mmCIF file of C-alpha atoms and ligand atoms in Angstrom:
data_model
loop_
_atom_site.group_PDB
_atom_site.id
_atom_site.type_symbol
_atom_site.label_atom_id
_atom_site.label_comp_id
_atom_site.label_asym_id
_atom_site.label_seq_id
_atom_site.Cartn_x
_atom_site.Cartn_y
_atom_site.Cartn_z
ATOM 1 C CA MET N 1 -21.892 6.851 -2.230
ATOM 2 C CA ASN N 2 -20.775 8.472 0.984
ATOM 3 C CA LEU N 3 -17.384 6.880 1.669
ATOM 4 C CA LEU N 4 -15.158 6.772 4.702
ATOM 5 C CA VAL N 5 -11.586 6.300 3.518
ATOM 6 C CA THR N 6 -9.303 5.362 6.394
ATOM 7 C CA GLY N 7 -5.574 5.845 5.837
ATOM 8 C CA GLY N 8 -6.463 8.243 3.018
ATOM 9 C CA ALA N 9 -3.345 10.366 3.575
ATOM 10 C CA GLY N 10 -0.966 7.481 2.807
ATOM 11 C CA PHE N 11 0.310 6.314 -0.554
ATOM 12 C CA ILE N 12 -2.580 4.302 -2.009
ATOM 13 C CA GLY N 13 -5.212 6.218 -0.018
ATOM 14 C CA THR N 14 -4.057 9.542 -1.480
ATOM 15 C CA ASN N 15 -4.215 8.196 -5.019
ATOM 16 C CA PHE N 16 -7.604 6.580 -4.312
ATOM 17 C CA VAL N 17 -9.164 9.761 -2.859
ATOM 18 C CA ARG N 18 -7.896 11.744 -5.851
ATOM 19 C CA TYR N 19 -9.288 9.075 -8.200
ATOM 20 C CA ILE N 20 -12.734 9.258 -6.557
ATOM 21 C CA MET N 21 -12.852 13.064 -6.324
ATOM 22 C CA ASN N 22 -11.991 13.347 -10.021
ATOM 23 C CA ARG N 23 -14.017 10.448 -11.438
ATOM 24 C CA ARG N 24 -16.995 10.052 -9.121
ATOM 25 C CA PRO N 25 -18.048 13.680 -8.581
ATOM 26 C CA GLY N 26 -21.329 12.665 -6.923
ATOM 27 C CA TRP N 27 -19.604 10.751 -4.139
ATOM 28 C CA ALA N 28 -18.687 12.250 -0.769
ATOM 29 C CA VAL N 29 -15.391 11.309 0.901
ATOM 30 C CA THR N 30 -14.414 11.489 4.563
ATOM 31 C CA VAL N 31 -10.761 10.722 5.259
ATOM 32 C CA LEU N 32 -9.820 9.404 8.700
ATOM 33 C CA ASP N 33 -6.069 9.238 9.171
ATOM 34 C CA LYS N 34 -3.841 9.189 12.230
ATOM 35 C CA LEU N 35 -1.059 10.905 10.250
ATOM 36 C CA THR N 36 1.685 8.541 11.307
ATOM 37 C CA TYR N 37 5.108 9.017 9.749
ATOM 38 C CA ALA N 38 3.560 7.606 6.515
ATOM 39 C CA GLY N 39 0.576 9.978 6.223
ATOM 40 C CA ARG N 40 0.535 13.564 4.965
ATOM 41 C CA ARG N 41 -2.577 15.715 4.981
ATOM 42 C CA GLU N 42 -0.959 18.027 2.396
ATOM 43 C CA ASN N 43 -1.198 15.222 -0.174
ATOM 44 C CA LEU N 44 -4.889 16.092 -0.418
ATOM 45 C CA SER N 45 -4.748 19.836 0.225
ATOM 46 C CA GLU N 46 -6.308 20.612 -3.170
ATOM 47 C CA PHE N 47 -9.595 19.118 -1.907
ATOM 48 C CA GLU N 48 -9.770 21.020 1.409
ATOM 49 C CA GLY N 49 -12.962 23.092 1.341
ATOM 50 C CA SER N 50 -14.456 21.133 -1.588
ATOM 51 C CA PRO N 51 -18.082 20.112 -1.152
ATOM 52 C CA GLY N 52 -18.269 16.452 -0.147
ATOM 53 C CA TYR N 53 -14.696 16.287 1.220
ATOM 54 C CA ARG N 54 -13.884 16.073 4.907
ATOM 55 C CA PHE N 55 -10.598 15.305 6.688
ATOM 56 C CA ILE N 56 -10.434 14.020 10.256
ATOM 57 C CA GLN N 57 -7.192 13.310 12.023
ATOM 58 C CA GLY N 58 -7.731 10.262 14.213
ATOM 59 C CA ASP N 59 -6.857 6.683 14.995
ATOM 60 C CA ILE N 60 -8.910 3.722 13.735
ATOM 61 C CA CYS N 61 -8.288 2.121 17.149
ATOM 62 C CA ASP N 62 -10.161 5.009 18.828
ATOM 63 C CA PRO N 63 -13.933 4.247 18.897
ATOM 64 C CA GLU N 64 -14.830 7.945 19.393
ATOM 65 C CA ALA N 65 -12.874 9.097 16.342
ATOM 66 C CA VAL N 66 -14.310 6.209 14.310
ATOM 67 C CA ARG N 67 -17.888 7.039 15.381
ATOM 68 C CA GLU N 68 -17.494 10.659 14.318
ATOM 69 C CA ALA N 69 -15.872 9.767 11.004
ATOM 70 C CA MET N 70 -18.332 7.002 10.078
ATOM 71 C CA ASP N 71 -21.424 9.062 10.841
ATOM 72 C CA GLY N 72 -23.535 9.226 7.657
ATOM 73 C CA CYS N 73 -21.195 6.973 5.654
ATOM 74 C CA SER N 74 -22.623 4.165 3.523
ATOM 75 C CA GLY N 75 -19.291 2.546 2.689
ATOM 76 C CA VAL N 76 -15.843 2.144 4.240
ATOM 77 C CA VAL N 77 -12.555 1.516 2.465
ATOM 78 C CA ASN N 78 -9.960 0.577 5.054
ATOM 79 C CA PHE N 79 -6.454 1.423 3.894
ATOM 80 C CA ALA N 80 -5.243 2.424 7.375
ATOM 81 C CA ALA N 81 -2.397 0.159 8.391
ATOM 82 C CA GLU N 82 1.195 -0.092 9.374
ATOM 83 C CA THR N 83 2.650 -1.287 6.093
ATOM 84 C CA HIS N 84 6.414 -1.646 5.988
ATOM 85 C CA VAL N 85 7.681 -5.225 6.370
ATOM 86 C CA ASP N 86 11.106 -4.110 7.628
ATOM 87 C CA ARG N 87 9.536 -2.006 10.387
ATOM 88 C CA SER N 88 7.310 -4.963 11.373
ATOM 89 C CA ILE N 89 10.432 -7.074 11.862
ATOM 90 C CA ASP N 90 11.922 -4.348 14.048
ATOM 91 C CA ASP N 91 8.756 -3.846 16.148
ATOM 92 C CA PRO N 92 5.514 -5.742 15.418
ATOM 93 C CA SER N 93 3.380 -4.145 18.168
ATOM 94 C CA SER N 94 1.901 -1.224 16.195
ATOM 95 C CA PHE N 95 1.152 -3.655 13.335
ATOM 96 C CA VAL N 96 -0.967 -5.919 15.509
ATOM 97 C CA LYS N 97 -2.695 -2.909 17.047
ATOM 98 C CA THR N 98 -3.664 -1.067 13.873
ATOM 99 C CA ASP N 99 -3.898 -3.915 11.357
ATOM 100 C CA VAL N 100 -5.996 -6.205 13.584
ATOM 101 C CA GLU N 101 -7.526 -4.291 16.511
ATOM 102 C CA GLY N 102 -8.154 -1.212 14.342
ATOM 103 C CA VAL N 103 -10.165 -3.374 11.930
ATOM 104 C CA ARG N 104 -12.262 -4.661 14.845
ATOM 105 C CA VAL N 105 -13.054 -1.120 16.019
ATOM 106 C CA LEU N 106 -14.118 -0.116 12.489
ATOM 107 C CA LEU N 107 -16.290 -3.210 12.069
ATOM 108 C CA GLU N 108 -18.013 -2.699 15.419
ATOM 109 C CA GLU N 109 -19.012 0.830 14.433
ATOM 110 C CA PHE N 110 -19.950 -0.215 10.883
ATOM 111 C CA ARG N 111 -22.388 -2.896 12.012
ATOM 112 C CA LYS N 112 -24.432 -0.459 14.104
ATOM 113 C CA GLU N 113 -26.250 0.678 10.928
ATOM 114 C CA ASP N 114 -27.982 -1.975 8.811
ATOM 115 C CA SER N 115 -28.274 0.356 5.836
ATOM 116 C CA ARG N 116 -24.498 0.499 5.230
ATOM 117 C CA LYS N 117 -23.537 -0.982 1.867
ATOM 118 C CA MET N 118 -19.940 -2.205 1.914
ATOM 119 C CA PHE N 119 -16.927 -2.581 4.182
ATOM 120 C CA LEU N 120 -13.946 -2.988 1.864
ATOM 121 C CA GLN N 121 -10.900 -4.327 3.681
ATOM 122 C CA ILE N 122 -7.688 -3.659 1.747
ATOM 123 C CA SER N 123 -5.449 -6.648 2.170
ATOM 124 C CA THR N 124 -2.345 -7.855 0.384
ATOM 125 C CA ASP N 125 -1.027 -10.754 -1.689
ATOM 126 C CA GLU N 126 1.598 -11.183 1.056
ATOM 127 C CA VAL N 127 -0.978 -13.133 3.105
ATOM 128 C CA TYR N 128 -0.409 -16.113 0.767
ATOM 129 C CA GLY N 129 3.265 -16.246 1.706
ATOM 130 C CA SER N 130 6.056 -17.005 -0.735
ATOM 131 C CA VAL N 131 4.839 -18.756 -3.894
ATOM 132 C CA GLU N 132 7.601 -20.553 -5.745
ATOM 133 C CA ASN N 133 5.442 -21.723 -8.668
ATOM 134 C CA GLY N 134 2.078 -20.855 -10.172
ATOM 135 C CA ARG N 135 -0.287 -18.132 -8.953
ATOM 136 C CA SER N 136 -2.268 -17.769 -5.733
ATOM 137 C CA GLY N 137 -6.029 -18.082 -6.086
ATOM 138 C CA GLU N 138 -8.476 -16.573 -3.606
ATOM 139 C CA GLY N 139 -9.253 -20.035 -2.150
ATOM 140 C CA ASP N 140 -5.623 -20.916 -1.443
ATOM 141 C CA PRO N 141 -4.506 -21.313 2.161
ATOM 142 C CA LEU N 142 -2.968 -18.301 3.863
ATOM 143 C CA CYS N 143 0.648 -18.619 4.931
ATOM 144 C CA PRO N 144 1.855 -15.175 6.038
ATOM 145 C CA ARG N 145 5.524 -15.154 7.026
ATOM 146 C CA SER N 146 6.258 -11.635 8.341
ATOM 147 C CA PRO N 147 4.676 -9.774 11.256
ATOM 148 C CA TYR N 148 3.235 -7.368 8.651
ATOM 149 C CA SER N 149 1.579 -10.037 6.512
ATOM 150 C CA ALA N 150 0.441 -11.997 9.572
ATOM 151 C CA SER N 151 -1.250 -8.862 10.955
ATOM 152 C CA LYS N 152 -2.899 -8.182 7.598
ATOM 153 C CA ALA N 153 -4.122 -11.793 7.460
ATOM 154 C CA GLY N 154 -5.556 -11.349 10.977
ATOM 155 C CA GLY N 155 -7.342 -8.166 9.902
ATOM 156 C CA GLU N 156 -8.957 -9.678 6.839
ATOM 157 C CA LEU N 157 -9.955 -12.898 8.637
ATOM 158 C CA LEU N 158 -11.592 -10.832 11.350
ATOM 159 C CA ALA N 159 -13.408 -8.747 8.721
ATOM 160 C CA MET N 160 -14.684 -11.866 6.943
ATOM 161 C CA SER N 161 -15.833 -13.301 10.288
ATOM 162 C CA TYR N 162 -18.148 -10.278 10.628
ATOM 163 C CA PHE N 163 -19.714 -11.242 7.283
ATOM 164 C CA THR N 164 -20.289 -14.822 8.422
ATOM 165 C CA THR N 165 -21.309 -14.064 11.994
ATOM 166 C CA PHE N 166 -23.205 -10.785 11.739
ATOM 167 C CA GLY N 167 -24.038 -10.503 8.034
ATOM 168 C CA VAL N 168 -21.902 -7.357 7.663
ATOM 169 C CA PRO N 169 -21.341 -6.737 3.911
ATOM 170 C CA VAL N 170 -17.570 -7.234 3.961
ATOM 171 C CA THR N 171 -15.436 -7.575 0.836
ATOM 172 C CA VAL N 172 -11.681 -8.151 0.822
ATOM 173 C CA THR N 173 -9.139 -7.304 -1.857
ATOM 174 C CA ARG N 174 -5.616 -8.709 -1.939
ATOM 175 C CA ALA N 175 -3.412 -6.540 -4.097
ATOM 176 C CA SER N 176 0.141 -7.094 -5.268
ATOM 177 C CA ASN N 177 2.959 -4.557 -4.801
ATOM 178 C CA ASN N 178 1.872 -1.065 -5.832
ATOM 179 C CA TYR N 179 4.039 1.725 -7.199
ATOM 180 C CA GLY N 180 3.352 5.310 -8.287
ATOM 181 C CA PRO N 181 3.268 8.894 -6.950
ATOM 182 C CA TYR N 182 3.197 9.721 -3.215
ATOM 183 C CA GLN N 183 4.788 6.481 -2.004
ATOM 184 C CA TYR N 184 6.824 7.013 1.145
ATOM 185 C CA PRO N 185 10.509 6.627 0.230
ATOM 186 C CA GLU N 186 11.168 3.681 2.542
ATOM 187 C CA LYS N 187 9.736 1.262 -0.051
ATOM 188 C CA LEU N 188 11.913 -0.175 -2.827
ATOM 189 C CA ILE N 189 10.837 1.877 -5.842
ATOM 190 C CA PRO N 190 10.674 5.385 -4.300
ATOM 191 C CA LEU N 191 13.774 4.691 -2.192
ATOM 192 C CA PHE N 192 15.794 3.764 -5.248
ATOM 193 C CA ILE N 193 14.399 6.585 -7.403
ATOM 194 C CA THR N 194 15.180 9.239 -4.797
ATOM 195 C CA ASN N 195 18.575 7.731 -3.910
ATOM 196 C CA ALA N 196 19.392 7.674 -7.631
ATOM 197 C CA PHE N 197 18.512 11.380 -7.899
ATOM 198 C CA GLU N 198 20.809 12.107 -4.957
ATOM 199 C CA ALA N 199 23.616 9.835 -6.252
ATOM 200 C CA GLU N 200 23.249 7.746 -3.075
ATOM 201 C CA LYS N 201 23.834 3.997 -3.028
ATOM 202 C CA LEU N 202 20.964 1.656 -3.935
ATOM 203 C CA PRO N 203 20.886 -1.086 -1.264
ATOM 204 C CA LEU N 204 19.547 -4.165 -3.052
ATOM 205 C CA TYR N 205 18.544 -7.035 -0.756
ATOM 206 C CA GLY N 206 20.226 -10.425 -1.218
ATOM 207 C CA ASP N 207 20.838 -11.590 -4.770
ATOM 208 C CA GLY N 208 18.166 -9.236 -6.175
ATOM 209 C CA GLY N 209 16.173 -12.211 -7.448
ATOM 210 C CA ASN N 210 13.015 -11.719 -5.342
ATOM 211 C CA MET N 211 9.994 -11.378 -7.645
ATOM 212 C CA ARG N 212 6.924 -9.223 -7.293
ATOM 213 C CA ASP N 213 3.916 -8.539 -9.527
ATOM 214 C CA TRP N 214 4.045 -4.733 -9.869
ATOM 215 C CA LEU N 215 0.729 -2.886 -10.042
ATOM 216 C CA PHE N 216 0.480 0.790 -10.977
ATOM 217 C CA VAL N 217 -1.485 2.508 -8.223
ATOM 218 C CA ASP N 218 -4.171 3.946 -10.557
ATOM 219 C CA ASP N 219 -4.929 0.412 -11.758
ATOM 220 C CA HIS N 220 -5.367 -0.621 -8.135
ATOM 221 C CA CYS N 221 -7.759 2.323 -7.641
ATOM 222 C CA SER N 222 -9.871 1.377 -10.674
ATOM 223 C CA ALA N 223 -10.073 -2.200 -9.358
ATOM 224 C CA LEU N 224 -11.280 -0.933 -5.970
ATOM 225 C CA VAL N 225 -13.982 1.185 -7.602
ATOM 226 C CA ALA N 226 -15.118 -1.876 -9.585
ATOM 227 C CA VAL N 227 -15.305 -3.849 -6.341
ATOM 228 C CA LEU N 228 -17.207 -1.057 -4.558
ATOM 229 C CA GLU N 229 -19.702 -0.778 -7.396
ATOM 230 C CA ARG N 230 -20.110 -4.401 -8.454
ATOM 231 C CA GLY N 231 -18.267 -6.636 -5.962
ATOM 232 C CA ARG N 232 -20.111 -9.272 -3.966
ATOM 233 C CA PRO N 233 -20.177 -9.120 -0.161
ATOM 234 C CA GLY N 234 -18.467 -12.133 1.414
ATOM 235 C CA HIS N 235 -16.055 -12.371 -1.519
ATOM 236 C CA ILE N 236 -12.314 -11.913 -1.867
ATOM 237 C CA TYR N 237 -10.710 -10.482 -5.003
ATOM 238 C CA ASN N 238 -7.045 -10.660 -5.959
ATOM 239 C CA VAL N 239 -5.706 -7.542 -7.686
ATOM 240 C CA GLY N 240 -2.509 -7.678 -9.704
ATOM 241 C CA ASP N 241 -1.058 -7.024 -13.066
ATOM 242 C CA GLY N 242 0.938 -10.076 -14.103
ATOM 243 C CA GLN N 243 4.022 -7.862 -14.567
ATOM 244 C CA GLU N 244 6.471 -10.060 -12.685
ATOM 245 C CA LEU N 245 9.898 -8.565 -12.249
ATOM 246 C CA THR N 246 12.886 -9.346 -10.085
ATOM 247 C CA ASN N 247 14.201 -6.591 -7.853
ATOM 248 C CA THR N 248 17.274 -6.486 -10.098
ATOM 249 C CA GLU N 249 15.055 -5.818 -13.131
ATOM 250 C CA VAL N 250 13.207 -3.067 -11.251
ATOM 251 C CA THR N 251 16.541 -1.525 -10.231
ATOM 252 C CA THR N 252 17.804 -1.588 -13.807
ATOM 253 C CA ALA N 253 14.619 0.131 -14.995
ATOM 254 C CA ILE N 254 15.088 2.842 -12.353
ATOM 255 C CA ILE N 255 18.724 3.394 -13.286
ATOM 256 C CA GLU N 256 17.724 3.780 -16.929
ATOM 257 C CA ALA N 257 14.786 6.099 -16.210
ATOM 258 C CA THR N 258 16.739 8.344 -13.821
ATOM 259 C CA GLY N 259 20.004 8.272 -15.803
ATOM 260 C CA ALA N 260 21.862 7.319 -12.598
ATOM 261 C CA ASP N 261 25.235 5.583 -12.434
ATOM 262 C CA GLY N 262 24.843 1.766 -12.257
ATOM 263 C CA ASN N 263 27.813 1.660 -9.848
ATOM 264 C CA LEU N 264 25.477 2.954 -7.125
ATOM 265 C CA VAL N 265 23.925 -0.515 -6.746
ATOM 266 C CA ARG N 266 25.078 -2.468 -3.684
ATOM 267 C CA HIS N 267 23.993 -5.979 -2.759
ATOM 268 C CA VAL N 268 23.298 -5.919 0.974
ATOM 269 C CA GLU N 269 22.385 -8.556 3.552
ATOM 270 C CA ASP N 270 18.891 -9.838 2.847
ATOM 271 C CA ARG N 271 15.730 -9.019 4.826
ATOM 272 C CA LEU N 272 14.996 -11.703 7.451
ATOM 273 C CA GLY N 273 12.504 -14.262 6.132
ATOM 274 C CA HIS N 274 12.346 -12.433 2.780
ATOM 275 C CA ASP N 275 9.598 -14.024 0.654
ATOM 276 C CA ARG N 276 11.000 -15.025 -2.713
ATOM 277 C CA ARG N 277 7.980 -14.523 -4.899
ATOM 278 C CA TYR N 278 4.378 -13.373 -4.862
ATOM 279 C CA ALA N 279 2.063 -13.873 -7.820
ATOM 280 C CA VAL N 280 -1.730 -13.674 -7.855
ATOM 281 C CA ASP N 281 -4.328 -15.111 -10.175
ATOM 282 C CA ILE N 282 -6.598 -12.186 -11.108
ATOM 283 C CA SER N 283 -9.063 -14.079 -13.303
ATOM 284 C CA LYS N 284 -11.938 -13.720 -10.784
ATOM 285 C CA LEU N 285 -11.747 -9.915 -10.843
ATOM 286 C CA GLN N 286 -11.479 -9.900 -14.630
ATOM 287 C CA ARG N 287 -14.273 -12.397 -15.206
ATOM 288 C CA GLU N 288 -16.772 -11.159 -12.612
ATOM 289 C CA LEU N 289 -16.212 -7.422 -12.637
ATOM 290 C CA GLY N 290 -14.755 -6.860 -16.106
ATOM 291 C CA TRP N 291 -11.660 -5.115 -14.703
ATOM 292 C CA LYS N 292 -8.298 -5.022 -16.385
ATOM 293 C CA PRO N 293 -5.051 -3.180 -15.648
ATOM 294 C CA GLU N 294 -4.110 -0.472 -18.146
ATOM 295 C CA THR N 295 -0.550 0.624 -17.306
ATOM 296 C CA ASP N 296 2.427 -1.485 -18.359
ATOM 297 C CA PHE N 297 5.543 -1.327 -16.204
ATOM 298 C CA ALA N 298 7.593 0.734 -18.684
ATOM 299 C CA THR N 299 4.886 3.428 -18.800
ATOM 300 C CA GLY N 300 4.201 3.302 -15.063
ATOM 301 C CA ILE N 301 7.820 3.509 -13.959
ATOM 302 C CA SER N 302 8.481 6.377 -16.333
ATOM 303 C CA ALA N 303 5.445 8.287 -14.954
ATOM 304 C CA THR N 304 6.576 7.515 -11.399
ATOM 305 C CA VAL N 305 10.155 8.684 -11.975
ATOM 306 C CA ASN N 306 8.808 11.875 -13.575
ATOM 307 C CA TRP N 307 6.541 12.489 -10.587
ATOM 308 C CA TYR N 308 9.455 12.170 -8.134
ATOM 309 C CA ARG N 309 11.580 14.381 -10.400
ATOM 310 C CA GLU N 310 8.897 17.098 -10.430
ATOM 311 C CA ASN N 311 8.003 16.772 -6.739
ATOM 312 C CA SER N 312 11.400 16.791 -5.095
ATOM 313 C CA ARG N 313 10.146 19.121 -2.344
ATOM 314 C CA TRP N 314 7.698 16.395 -1.283
ATOM 315 C CA TRP N 315 10.263 13.650 -0.819
ATOM 316 C CA LYS N 316 13.170 15.862 0.255
ATOM 317 C CA SER N 317 11.159 17.147 3.196
ATOM 318 C CA ILE N 318 10.499 13.524 4.219
ATOM 319 C CA LYS N 319 14.071 12.395 3.747
ATOM 320 C CA SER N 320 15.460 15.269 5.777
ATOM 321 C CA GLY N 321 13.323 14.456 8.808
ATOM 322 C CA GLU N 322 13.106 11.382 11.056
ATOM 323 C CA PHE N 323 13.649 9.272 7.954
ATOM 324 C CA ARG N 324 17.413 9.899 8.277
ATOM 325 C CA GLU N 325 17.612 8.039 11.557
ATOM 326 C CA TYR N 326 15.463 5.222 10.180
ATOM 327 C CA TYR N 327 17.709 4.919 7.108
ATOM 328 C CA ARG N 328 20.869 4.923 9.199
ATOM 329 C CA LYS N 329 19.483 2.180 11.431
ATOM 330 C CA MET N 330 18.266 0.035 8.522
ATOM 331 C CA TYR N 331 21.078 0.409 6.060
ATOM 332 C CA SER N 332 24.325 1.932 7.309
ATOM 333 C CA GLU N 333 25.792 -1.293 8.653
ATOM 334 C CA LYS N 334 24.463 -3.309 5.723
ATOM 335 C CA LEU N 335 25.980 -0.845 3.279
ATOM 336 C CA GLU N 336 29.333 -0.900 5.068
ATOM 337 C CA ASN N 337 29.397 -4.688 4.624
ATOM 338 C CA SER N 338 28.174 -4.639 1.051
ATOM 339 C CA GLU N 339 30.067 -5.441 -2.095
ATOM 340 C CA ARG N 340 30.068 -3.253 -5.147
ATOM 341 C CA ILE N 341 28.535 -5.272 -7.949
ATOM 342 C CA ARG N 342 29.282 -3.240 -11.044
HETATM 343 N N1 LIG W 401 1.753 -0.451 -0.928
HETATM 344 C C1 LIG W 401 1.497 -1.648 -1.414
HETATM 345 O O1 LIG W 401 2.216 -2.117 -2.307
HETATM 346 C C2 LIG W 401 0.295 -2.432 -0.945
HETATM 347 C C3 LIG W 401 -0.049 -3.604 -1.604
HETATM 348 C C4 LIG W 401 -1.178 -4.322 -1.172
HETATM 349 C C5 LIG W 401 -1.925 -3.864 -0.110
HETATM 350 N N2 LIG W 401 -1.550 -2.725 0.540
HETATM 351 C C6 LIG W 401 -2.393 -2.271 1.647
HETATM 352 O O2 LIG W 401 -2.947 -1.034 1.234
HETATM 353 C C7 LIG W 401 -3.130 -0.177 2.364
HETATM 354 C C8 LIG W 401 -2.440 1.154 2.125
HETATM 355 O O3 LIG W 401 -1.056 0.914 1.894
HETATM 356 P P1 LIG W 401 -0.076 2.133 1.614
HETATM 357 O O4 LIG W 401 1.088 1.580 0.889
HETATM 358 O O5 LIG W 401 -0.835 3.272 1.059
HETATM 359 O O6 LIG W 401 0.376 2.478 3.120
HETATM 360 P P2 LIG W 401 1.057 3.780 3.722
HETATM 361 O O7 LIG W 401 1.961 3.293 4.803
HETATM 362 O O8 LIG W 401 1.602 4.660 2.661
HETATM 363 O O9 LIG W 401 -0.172 4.570 4.376
HETATM 364 C C9 LIG W 401 -0.836 4.118 5.521
HETATM 365 C C10 LIG W 401 -1.739 5.239 5.994
HETATM 366 O O10 LIG W 401 -2.469 4.756 7.132
HETATM 367 C C11 LIG W 401 -2.402 5.745 8.160
HETATM 368 N N3 LIG W 401 -2.515 5.058 9.461
HETATM 369 C C12 LIG W 401 -1.627 4.193 10.022
HETATM 370 N N4 LIG W 401 -2.082 3.784 11.220
HETATM 371 C C13 LIG W 401 -3.298 4.365 11.403
HETATM 372 C C14 LIG W 401 -4.266 4.318 12.433
HETATM 373 N N5 LIG W 401 -4.075 3.580 13.539
HETATM 374 N N6 LIG W 401 -5.399 5.037 12.295
HETATM 375 C C15 LIG W 401 -5.605 5.796 11.194
HETATM 376 N N7 LIG W 401 -4.710 5.898 10.185
HETATM 377 C C16 LIG W 401 -3.574 5.177 10.293
HETATM 378 C C17 LIG W 401 -1.059 6.427 7.983
HETATM 379 O O11 LIG W 401 -1.012 7.705 8.586
HETATM 380 C C18 LIG W 401 -0.971 6.483 6.455
HETATM 381 O O12 LIG W 401 -1.599 7.642 5.961
HETATM 382 C C19 LIG W 401 -2.586 -0.947 3.565
HETATM 383 O O13 LIG W 401 -3.663 -1.557 4.220
HETATM 384 C C20 LIG W 401 -1.680 -1.986 2.948
HETATM 385 O O14 LIG W 401 -1.589 -3.142 3.760
HETATM 386 C C21 LIG W 401 -0.460 -2.011 0.156
#
């Protein structure tokens, strides 16, 4: 396969490109990435100059850049997106642009060649909205509740409309929360790991009872390869792990794995509209494609903490840059108002 991986310099994209380069040596990979604050070309520097690997800096909303990057590609995996819920609450405009309009630009270029095999749109379990009981199945109604999840829902609905209207071989995956190496330290797990290493406070939203189904990023990558190789166009596949944990439980695991002081935890004012729980039913992916997750949370969090311990230059260079201003804006007032819980 000759794949175009958009957003390949971000968290999941980096892990996915590495997964493909190591486990599918016959495949060629072109990465198209705008290199926003969340993307780093250096994540993939080991592959620069390798046969079959190409990196293009460009925007998925730019038809020229997309045309150049998609030339000769038989499949597209679209990771490129604005992804942080908190930033989408602060300013939704870039989310609508990249996560909806960017998908349209990619689809328009994709459908110019009939021989192309699959357009895999990476979506999220957040499109189902908060699920108090049970698990979301692929046929459940969508009820996105943040500008991020609403934009992602728009992107996947648009992609599926190209299947129905134009016969474009579109497949959609909806994954649960990922964790692992190379995740930008604005997200819960890398933020808390790196703050713990620096003996900084751990700002825990609300009562800490929000639940997520945590998926180790390599398990997500193996699911995506299964979908690329055996998935059916016009179908949607949930990807998750069934490892439901509250944010408090995740925080406790991080404190234990890093050896940090539990007194660093602070309950802070909750995120606006914070969804209480996401949980996906993954039986379709298991039954149809024979996929199963392999990394339990204890193993995955330990590997993740070790990666951040051994790669402090990676995250320290991020945290010393524009991230500081972002962190001050997001958390300084909340932390001033917080109560110490232990
Ligand atoms: N992280 C999760 O837990 C999770 C869970 C389910 C689904 N997803 C989805 O997976 C995908 C990847 O998520 P992630 O966590 O790796 O995100 P990320 O924020 O770490 O990376 C996003 C990447 O997209 C690039 N990008 C952003 N706008 C672009 C544009 N206009 N043109 C080209 N490149 C652009 C960025 O430079 C970055 O490299 C996203 O579509 C996200 O919605 C993420």
